[in-house]
Tab-separated table of C-alpha atoms and ligand atoms in Angstrom:
chain	number	residue	atom	x	y	z
R	240	MET	CA	56.152	-19.023	-25.456
R	241	ASP	CA	53.929	-19.662	-29.229
R	242	THR	CA	54.923	-22.420	-31.640
R	243	GLN	CA	57.940	-20.249	-32.974
R	244	THR	CA	59.848	-21.649	-29.707
R	245	LEU	CA	59.500	-24.414	-30.899
R	246	GLU	CA	59.884	-24.238	-34.071
R	247	ARG	CA	63.579	-23.691	-32.741
R	248	TYR	CA	63.826	-27.520	-32.231
R	249	ALA	CA	61.995	-28.206	-35.189
R	250	GLU	CA	64.752	-30.164	-36.728
R	251	ASP	CA	64.666	-32.591	-33.461
R	252	ILE	CA	60.976	-33.190	-33.937
R	253	TYR	CA	61.013	-33.940	-36.784
R	254	THR	CA	63.955	-36.075	-36.623
R	255	CYS	CA	62.705	-38.246	-34.582
R	256	ASN	CA	59.452	-38.635	-36.326
R	257	ARG	CA	60.855	-39.569	-39.843
R	258	THR	CA	63.068	-41.777	-38.029
R	259	ARG	CA	60.895	-43.136	-35.494
R	260	CYS	CA	63.665	-45.339	-34.609
R	261	GLY	CA	62.403	-46.200	-31.092
R	262	PHE	CA	65.191	-46.635	-28.933
R	263	CYS	CA	63.740	-44.676	-26.558
R	264	VAL	CA	60.395	-46.645	-25.668
R	265	ALA	CA	60.260	-49.707	-23.916
R	266	GLU	CA	62.554	-48.788	-20.528
R	267	CYS	CA	61.321	-45.414	-20.311
R	268	PRO	CA	60.576	-45.844	-16.592
R	269	ILE	CA	56.366	-44.491	-17.363
R	270	PHE	CA	55.617	-46.965	-20.662
R	271	ARG	CA	57.047	-49.644	-18.646
R	272	VAL	CA	54.282	-48.983	-16.257
R	273	LYS	CA	51.171	-47.537	-18.694
R	274	GLY	CA	52.676	-49.011	-21.886
R	275	PHE	CA	51.188	-46.413	-24.217
R	276	GLU	CA	53.812	-44.802	-26.255
R	277	ALA	CA	52.054	-41.516	-25.611
R	278	TYR	CA	54.113	-41.341	-22.503
R	279	THR	CA	57.703	-41.565	-23.926
R	280	SER	CA	59.583	-39.197	-26.131
R	281	ARG	CA	59.173	-40.241	-29.574
R	282	GLY	CA	55.623	-40.080	-28.486
R	283	LYS	CA	55.856	-36.360	-26.800
R	284	MET	CA	58.013	-35.877	-30.364
R	285	MET	CA	54.788	-36.723	-32.096
R	286	ILE	CA	52.749	-34.436	-29.930
R	287	ALA	CA	55.157	-31.473	-30.752
R	288	ARG	CA	54.826	-31.856	-34.701
R	289	GLY	CA	51.113	-31.749	-33.893
R	290	LEU	CA	51.537	-28.436	-32.585
R	291	LEU	CA	53.961	-26.973	-35.119
R	292	GLU	CA	51.557	-27.753	-37.917
R	293	GLY	CA	49.145	-27.141	-35.941
R	294	LEU	CA	46.956	-30.378	-35.868
R	295	LEU	CA	46.659	-30.517	-32.690
R	296	GLU	CA	45.827	-28.408	-29.228
R	297	PRO	CA	46.870	-28.267	-26.055
R	298	SER	CA	44.045	-30.520	-24.025
R	299	ASP	CA	43.703	-32.553	-21.184
R	300	GLU	CA	44.811	-35.425	-22.493
R	301	MET	CA	48.349	-33.491	-23.788
R	302	GLN	CA	48.294	-32.066	-20.061
R	303	ASP	CA	47.860	-35.937	-18.911
R	304	VAL	CA	50.959	-37.300	-20.925
R	305	LEU	CA	53.322	-34.441	-20.370
R	306	GLU	CA	52.906	-33.975	-16.670
R	307	ALA	CA	53.575	-37.828	-16.579
R	308	CYS	CA	57.210	-36.909	-17.694
R	309	LEU	CA	60.142	-37.630	-14.844
R	310	PHE	CA	62.658	-35.743	-16.824
R	311	CYS	CA	64.776	-38.471	-15.752
R	312	GLY	CA	67.059	-38.308	-19.421
R	313	TYR	CA	66.742	-42.331	-19.855
R	314	CYS	CA	65.260	-41.239	-24.003
R	315	GLN	CA	67.621	-38.811	-24.123
R	316	ALA	CA	70.976	-41.060	-23.018
R	317	ARG	CA	69.210	-43.192	-25.726
R	318	CYS	CA	68.510	-40.559	-28.322
R	319	ALA	CA	71.067	-37.869	-29.928
R	320	LEU	CA	68.245	-35.124	-29.878
R	321	SER	CA	67.359	-31.976	-27.366
R	322	ASN	CA	64.517	-34.354	-25.391
R	323	LEU	CA	64.634	-32.870	-22.355
R	324	GLU	CA	64.003	-29.195	-23.833
R	325	VAL	CA	61.539	-30.286	-25.801
R	326	PHE	CA	59.425	-31.520	-23.171
R	327	THR	CA	59.871	-28.266	-21.243
R	328	LEU	CA	58.550	-26.205	-24.406
R	329	LEU	CA	55.600	-28.531	-24.724
R	330	ARG	CA	54.703	-27.939	-20.557
R	331	GLN	CA	54.899	-24.063	-21.040
R	332	ARG	CA	53.122	-24.156	-24.336
R	333	LEU	CA	50.139	-25.894	-21.967
R	334	LEU	CA	50.371	-23.456	-19.251
R	335	GLU	CA	49.802	-20.166	-21.416
R	336	GLU	CA	46.761	-22.052	-22.166
R	337	GLY	CA	45.945	-22.480	-18.481
R	338	LEU	CA	46.526	-26.178	-18.210
R	339	SER	CA	48.596	-26.964	-15.129
R	340	ALA	CA	48.623	-29.339	-12.059
R	341	PRO	CA	47.407	-27.082	-9.458
R	342	GLN	CA	49.777	-29.011	-7.148
R	343	LEU	CA	52.822	-27.347	-9.093
R	344	GLU	CA	51.506	-23.874	-9.477
R	345	GLU	CA	51.131	-23.831	-5.357
R	346	LYS	CA	54.742	-25.544	-5.094
R	347	VAL	CA	56.266	-22.901	-7.748
R	348	ALA	CA	54.003	-20.088	-5.715
R	349	LYS	CA	56.023	-20.993	-2.543
R	350	ILE	CA	59.341	-20.661	-4.099
R	351	VAL	CA	58.480	-17.504	-5.486
R	352	GLN	CA	56.741	-16.061	-2.739
R	353	ASP	CA	58.779	-17.993	0.343
R	354	ARG	CA	62.374	-18.087	-1.473
R	355	VAL	CA	62.127	-21.807	-0.306
R	356	LEU	CA	60.393	-24.764	-1.371
R	357	PHE	CA	60.103	-26.709	1.592
R	358	ASP	CA	60.377	-25.158	5.532
R	359	ARG	CA	63.268	-25.007	6.908
R	360	PRO	CA	63.157	-25.981	10.512
R	361	ALA	CA	66.592	-25.385	12.016
R	362	ASP	CA	68.953	-22.550	11.059
R	363	LEU	CA	72.470	-24.956	9.545
R	364	ARG	CA	74.313	-21.758	8.740
R	365	ARG	CA	78.092	-22.203	9.522
R	366	GLU	CA	81.220	-20.881	9.139
R	367	GLY	CA	83.510	-22.634	7.322
R	368	THR	CA	85.827	-22.113	4.747
R	369	VAL	CA	85.043	-24.188	1.333
R	370	PRO	CA	80.928	-23.144	0.190
R	371	LEU	CA	78.619	-26.111	0.586
R	372	TYR	CA	74.828	-25.432	-0.681
R	373	LEU	CA	72.791	-27.401	0.649
R	374	GLY	CA	68.938	-26.836	-1.220
R	375	CYS	CA	65.387	-27.173	0.120
R	376	LEU	CA	65.308	-30.992	1.093
R	377	TYR	CA	68.049	-31.141	2.721
R	378	GLN	CA	67.746	-27.481	4.863
R	379	SER	CA	64.553	-29.142	5.327
R	380	LYS	CA	65.985	-32.459	7.473
R	381	PRO	CA	68.430	-30.750	9.651
R	382	VAL	CA	69.184	-34.434	11.370
R	383	GLU	CA	70.445	-35.449	8.307
R	384	THR	CA	72.025	-32.275	7.170
R	385	ARG	CA	74.099	-32.968	10.169
R	386	THR	CA	75.093	-36.021	9.845
R	387	ILE	CA	76.078	-34.769	6.216
R	388	ILE	CA	78.426	-32.326	7.725
R	389	SER	CA	79.689	-34.352	10.482
R	390	VAL	CA	81.282	-36.640	7.568
R	391	LEU	CA	82.420	-33.918	5.620
R	392	GLU	CA	84.425	-32.664	8.307
R	393	ARG	CA	85.819	-35.640	9.139
R	394	CYS	CA	87.091	-36.111	5.963
R	395	GLY	CA	88.895	-32.893	6.294
R	396	ILE	CA	86.047	-30.457	4.380
R	397	ASP	CA	85.250	-27.240	6.187
R	398	PRO	CA	81.990	-26.437	5.007
R	399	LEU	CA	80.890	-22.763	5.010
R	400	ILE	CA	77.025	-22.319	5.065
R	401	VAL	CA	75.274	-18.944	4.271
R	402	GLU	CA	72.086	-18.049	3.561
R	403	GLU	CA	70.383	-20.020	0.525
R	404	THR	CA	67.414	-19.622	-1.474
R	405	CYS	CA	66.136	-22.431	-4.096
R	406	CYS	CA	67.447	-22.961	-7.016
R	407	GLY	CA	64.163	-23.213	-8.784
R	408	TYR	CA	64.211	-26.255	-10.504
R	409	LEU	CA	60.757	-27.473	-10.315
R	410	ALA	CA	59.677	-24.387	-11.948
R	411	GLU	CA	62.130	-24.512	-14.989
R	412	ALA	CA	61.845	-28.110	-15.746
R	413	THR	CA	58.220	-27.899	-15.372
R	414	GLY	CA	57.538	-25.065	-18.097
R	415	PHE	CA	57.590	-22.093	-15.513
R	416	GLY	CA	59.917	-19.594	-17.581
R	417	GLU	CA	58.771	-16.483	-16.074
R	418	GLU	CA	58.869	-17.668	-12.284
R	419	PHE	CA	62.061	-18.844	-12.372
R	420	GLU	CA	63.675	-16.134	-13.732
R	421	ARG	CA	62.349	-14.677	-10.858
R	422	ILE	CA	63.821	-17.125	-8.289
R	423	GLN	CA	67.372	-16.982	-10.436
R	424	HIS	CA	67.581	-12.810	-9.253
R	425	THR	CA	66.806	-13.593	-5.593
R	426	PHE	CA	69.297	-16.586	-5.685
R	427	ARG	CA	71.851	-15.101	-6.850
R	428	GLU	CA	71.037	-12.010	-4.720
R	429	ALA	CA	71.027	-14.088	-1.526
R	430	TYR	CA	73.903	-15.852	-2.577
R	431	GLY	CA	76.327	-13.146	-3.245
R	432	GLU	CA	79.709	-13.916	-3.597
R	433	GLN	CA	79.675	-17.052	-2.424
R	434	ALA	CA	78.318	-17.439	-6.123
R	435	ASP	CA	81.510	-16.933	-7.669
R	436	LYS	CA	84.414	-19.783	-6.124
R	437	GLU	CA	83.430	-23.467	-6.259
R	438	ILE	CA	80.377	-24.634	-4.467
R	439	LEU	CA	79.580	-27.899	-2.688
R	440	THR	CA	76.548	-29.185	-3.305
R	441	LEU	CA	74.770	-32.528	-1.699
R	442	CYS	CA	71.283	-32.640	-4.207
R	443	PRO	CA	72.061	-33.639	-7.349
R	444	THR	CA	68.843	-32.125	-8.779
R	445	CYS	CA	70.057	-28.257	-7.619
R	446	THR	CA	73.900	-29.495	-8.516
R	447	VAL	CA	72.689	-29.528	-12.189
R	448	THR	CA	70.363	-26.745	-12.296
R	449	LEU	CA	73.341	-24.446	-11.040
R	450	ARG	CA	75.508	-25.467	-13.529
R	451	ASP	CA	73.512	-25.629	-16.635
R	452	LYS	CA	71.043	-22.759	-15.553
R	453	TYR	CA	73.395	-20.580	-13.607
R	454	GLY	CA	76.757	-21.098	-14.839
R	455	LEU	CA	78.160	-22.167	-11.910
R	456	ASN	CA	81.153	-24.004	-10.946
R	457	VAL	CA	79.599	-26.879	-8.621
R	458	LYS	CA	81.053	-29.943	-7.481
R	459	HIS	CA	78.863	-32.869	-6.096
R	460	ALA	CA	80.346	-33.662	-1.976
R	461	ILE	CA	80.336	-36.953	-2.626
R	462	VAL	CA	83.060	-36.523	-4.481
R	463	ALA	CA	85.086	-34.738	-2.834
R	464	VAL	CA	84.487	-36.966	0.054
R	465	ALA	CA	85.666	-39.910	-3.193
R	466	GLU	CA	89.143	-37.776	-3.075
R	467	LYS	CA	89.732	-37.960	0.439
R	468	LEU	CA	88.490	-41.219	1.322
R	469	ALA	CA	91.555	-43.164	1.048
R	470	GLU	CA	93.741	-41.356	3.633
R	471	LEU	CA	90.872	-41.968	6.405
R	472	GLY	CA	91.138	-45.990	6.486
R	473	PRO	CA	87.206	-46.467	7.622
R	474	ARG	CA	85.396	-49.249	9.199
R	475	GLN	CA	84.766	-52.098	6.546
R	476	LEU	CA	80.563	-52.714	6.799
R	477	ASP	CA	79.681	-56.734	6.177
R	478	MET	CA	77.170	-55.832	3.464
R	479	ARG	CA	75.533	-57.307	0.360
R	480	ALA	CA	74.192	-54.243	-1.658
R	481	THR	CA	73.334	-52.742	-5.131
R	482	TYR	CA	74.101	-49.066	-5.981
R	483	HIS	CA	71.242	-46.518	-7.449
R	484	ASP	CA	72.372	-44.200	-9.830
R	485	PRO	CA	70.755	-40.621	-9.248
R	486	CYS	CA	69.209	-39.453	-13.043
R	487	HIS	CA	70.663	-36.056	-12.259
R	488	LEU	CA	73.959	-37.495	-10.653
R	489	GLY	CA	74.677	-40.087	-12.589
R	490	ARG	CA	73.578	-39.678	-16.307
R	491	MET	CA	73.396	-35.357	-15.671
R	492	LEU	CA	76.782	-34.870	-13.764
R	493	GLY	CA	78.638	-38.070	-15.323
R	494	VAL	CA	79.050	-39.417	-10.810
R	495	PHE	CA	78.932	-42.615	-11.606
R	496	GLU	CA	82.401	-44.359	-9.962
R	497	GLU	CA	82.872	-42.429	-7.184
R	498	PRO	CA	80.347	-43.674	-5.511
R	499	ARG	CA	80.862	-46.695	-6.163
R	500	GLN	CA	84.599	-46.845	-5.435
R	501	ILE	CA	83.170	-45.403	-1.636
R	502	LEU	CA	81.665	-48.534	-1.402
R	503	ARG	CA	84.134	-50.730	-2.192
R	504	ALA	CA	86.414	-49.148	0.485
R	505	LEU	CA	83.470	-49.451	2.709
R	506	GLY	CA	83.956	-53.420	2.015
R	507	VAL	CA	79.996	-52.879	0.611
R	508	ASP	CA	80.061	-56.012	-1.584
R	509	LEU	CA	78.585	-54.650	-4.582
R	510	VAL	CA	76.256	-56.152	-7.589
R	511	GLU	CA	75.212	-54.096	-10.618
R	512	MET	CA	71.684	-53.740	-11.372
R	513	GLU	CA	71.078	-54.895	-15.243
R	514	HIS	CA	69.903	-50.954	-15.557
R	515	ASN	CA	73.008	-48.864	-13.990
R	516	ARG	CA	74.908	-45.868	-14.573
R	517	MET	CA	74.072	-44.057	-18.117
R	518	PHE	CA	71.283	-46.503	-18.570
R	519	SER	CA	70.279	-46.426	-14.920
R	520	THR	CA	66.112	-45.982	-14.211
R	521	CYS	CA	64.385	-43.862	-12.382
R	522	CYS	CA	63.146	-43.819	-8.498
R	523	GLY	CA	59.881	-42.328	-9.383
R	524	GLY	CA	60.552	-39.050	-8.052
R	525	GLY	CA	61.675	-36.666	-10.976
R	526	GLY	CA	59.355	-33.970	-12.712
R	527	GLY	CA	56.955	-33.515	-10.210
R	528	VAL	CA	55.484	-36.836	-11.281
R	529	MET	CA	55.181	-37.477	-7.321
R	530	ASP	CA	53.253	-34.231	-7.166
R	531	THR	CA	50.897	-34.901	-10.267
R	532	ASP	CA	50.090	-38.596	-9.959
R	533	PRO	CA	51.954	-40.216	-6.530
R	534	ALA	CA	50.461	-44.035	-7.454
R	535	LEU	CA	52.300	-43.981	-10.592
R	536	ALA	CA	55.496	-42.230	-9.202
R	537	MET	CA	55.357	-45.401	-6.906
R	538	GLU	CA	54.763	-48.112	-9.776
R	539	VAL	CA	57.832	-46.649	-11.392
R	540	ALA	CA	59.595	-47.039	-7.656
R	541	LYS	CA	58.223	-50.391	-6.932
R	542	ASN	CA	60.141	-51.274	-10.391
R	543	ARG	CA	63.235	-50.104	-9.810
R	544	ILE	CA	62.966	-52.099	-6.246
R	545	ARG	CA	62.135	-55.232	-8.451
R	546	ASP	CA	65.087	-54.357	-10.655
R	547	ALA	CA	67.066	-55.331	-7.357
R	548	LEU	CA	65.171	-58.200	-6.265
R	549	GLU	CA	65.956	-59.452	-9.598
R	550	MET	CA	69.817	-59.789	-9.184
R	551	GLY	CA	69.178	-61.344	-5.444
R	552	VAL	CA	70.211	-58.571	-3.563
R	553	GLU	CA	67.752	-57.100	-0.750
R	554	THR	CA	69.491	-53.466	-0.134
R	555	ILE	CA	70.278	-50.658	-2.211
R	556	VAL	CA	72.790	-47.796	-1.404
R	557	THR	CA	72.004	-44.539	-3.187
R	558	VAL	CA	73.051	-40.583	-2.527
R	559	CYS	CA	69.828	-38.191	-2.849
R	560	PRO	CA	67.423	-36.545	-1.054
R	561	THR	CA	64.419	-37.409	-3.485
R	562	CYS	CA	65.441	-41.358	-4.699
R	563	GLU	CA	66.169	-42.406	-1.286
R	564	PRO	CA	62.616	-41.459	0.328
R	565	THR	CA	60.575	-42.579	-2.831
R	566	LEU	CA	62.467	-45.928	-3.122
R	567	LEU	CA	62.301	-46.416	0.269
R	568	ARG	CA	58.410	-46.139	0.387
R	569	GLY	CA	58.257	-48.503	-3.265
R	570	ALA	CA	60.238	-51.272	-1.068
R	571	SER	CA	57.816	-50.615	1.074
R	572	ARG	CA	54.311	-50.948	-0.991
R	573	LEU	CA	56.091	-53.547	-2.971
R	574	ALA	CA	56.566	-56.004	0.018
R	575	ASN	CA	53.333	-56.400	0.130
R	576	GLU	CA	52.557	-57.592	-3.103
R	577	VAL	CA	55.951	-59.822	-2.725
R	578	ASP	CA	56.331	-60.867	1.161
R	579	VAL	CA	60.161	-59.238	0.630
R	580	PHE	CA	61.428	-56.207	2.276
R	581	VAL	CA	64.109	-54.348	0.231
R	582	ASP	CA	66.343	-51.692	2.592
R	583	VAL	CA	67.116	-48.704	1.125
R	584	ARG	CA	70.130	-47.101	2.690
R	585	GLY	CA	71.906	-43.759	1.937
R	586	LEU	CA	75.538	-43.393	1.107
R	587	TRP	CA	76.321	-40.763	3.734
R	588	ASP	CA	74.696	-43.071	6.806
R	589	LEU	CA	76.708	-45.343	5.729
R	590	LEU	CA	80.193	-43.209	5.870
R	591	ASP	CA	79.038	-42.246	8.687
R	592	GLU	CA	78.618	-45.870	10.236
R	593	ALA	CA	82.663	-46.610	9.041
R	594	LEU	CA	84.628	-43.340	9.766
R	595	PRO	CA	86.184	-43.007	12.755
R	596	PRO	CA	84.385	-40.150	14.973
R	597	GLY	CA	85.297	-37.117	14.690
B	200	SF4	S1	65.546	-42.748	-29.703
B	200	SF4	FE1	64.608	-40.365	-30.262
B	200	SF4	S2	64.702	-40.652	-32.512
B	200	SF4	FE2	64.377	-42.842	-31.294
B	200	SF4	S3	62.263	-42.279	-31.084
B	200	SF4	FE3	62.981	-41.883	-29.857
B	200	SF4	S4	63.323	-39.542	-29.192
B	200	SF4	FE4	63.026	-40.457	-31.442
B	201	SF4	S1	62.461	-38.204	-19.250
B	201	SF4	FE1	62.349	-40.419	-18.184
B	201	SF4	S2	59.612	-40.822	-17.903
B	201	SF4	FE2	60.243	-38.224	-19.127
B	201	SF4	S3	60.287	-39.478	-21.386
B	201	SF4	FE3	61.582	-39.687	-21.205
B	201	SF4	S4	62.880	-41.979	-20.541
B	201	SF4	FE4	60.074	-40.797	-19.940
């Protein structure tokens, strides 16, 4: 990429630079931790202008700022511009100058070479009627994934799981454009004719990537479950909890109400955090920050746990293979500071408990 590519977004960049409205600043989860505007969308739009006009050159400091972005999309929800697209192009520009975290390079190289982001300890392929794309994280956790498959079966869904390769989200979002093209090619070859059908998905991040970058017809499986649940008479769980909207499932796919409908159907006393739905805040697991700066990711996670504590709630439910372990780690760290442990539960596990055995 050269500045010509960034040039395509010049109108957005200058609109931000001229208005400087700042709606994206205070609640950016990285700003909440770091307290410096450079890390916000407004800050990055300034950097983009500096590169466009040749006033700035890619540098280590710029790399630090750009790699600290969670790609959570909170700023984009507050703004009318193509914020995330600009951030990706900025990352591409850094890559061209050889400025990228080795941890990310290794992960992207693994996807290109091995076709997967994480090793897969079990073969989860199965015959069925409805294509289900698991994604690398669920492929790496066969026990949890078999639980989800069991829940789907009890909801009358018969998942078809074929050979699948990584969707390549990490490569795409962090600016590895050429590698992402190769990953896409590999995916299409492996997934074959299933790519032409409606595909159920489990990972919100894969779902957004398959929809927006591959143009596939995808539906998150929790939506399919919400459609079936009323007929099943789930057991009532005696719980008070809040729901954490995963950024990709909520803001980017618009799936806000179905998880809440399920929780209510399970008898959960649902309390909302201040940041919810469109303006929910990231768990800390987005954008590869856990790889490049795990301490920063943990501070973001702890802030999300604090959001729950502010509401007097000690259980968070979510439905994302990144959010759940990230929040759980944040809860453990925060417990050392505030002497309260906030439990983090997966919605699939609650469904497993509440639905009659198959
Ligand atoms: S909300 Fe948008 S226009 Fe306003 S400062 Fe942030 S990035 Fe710029
Ligand atoms: S994507 Fe999230 S972390 Fe990145 S600048 Fe926007 S609000 Fe901040």
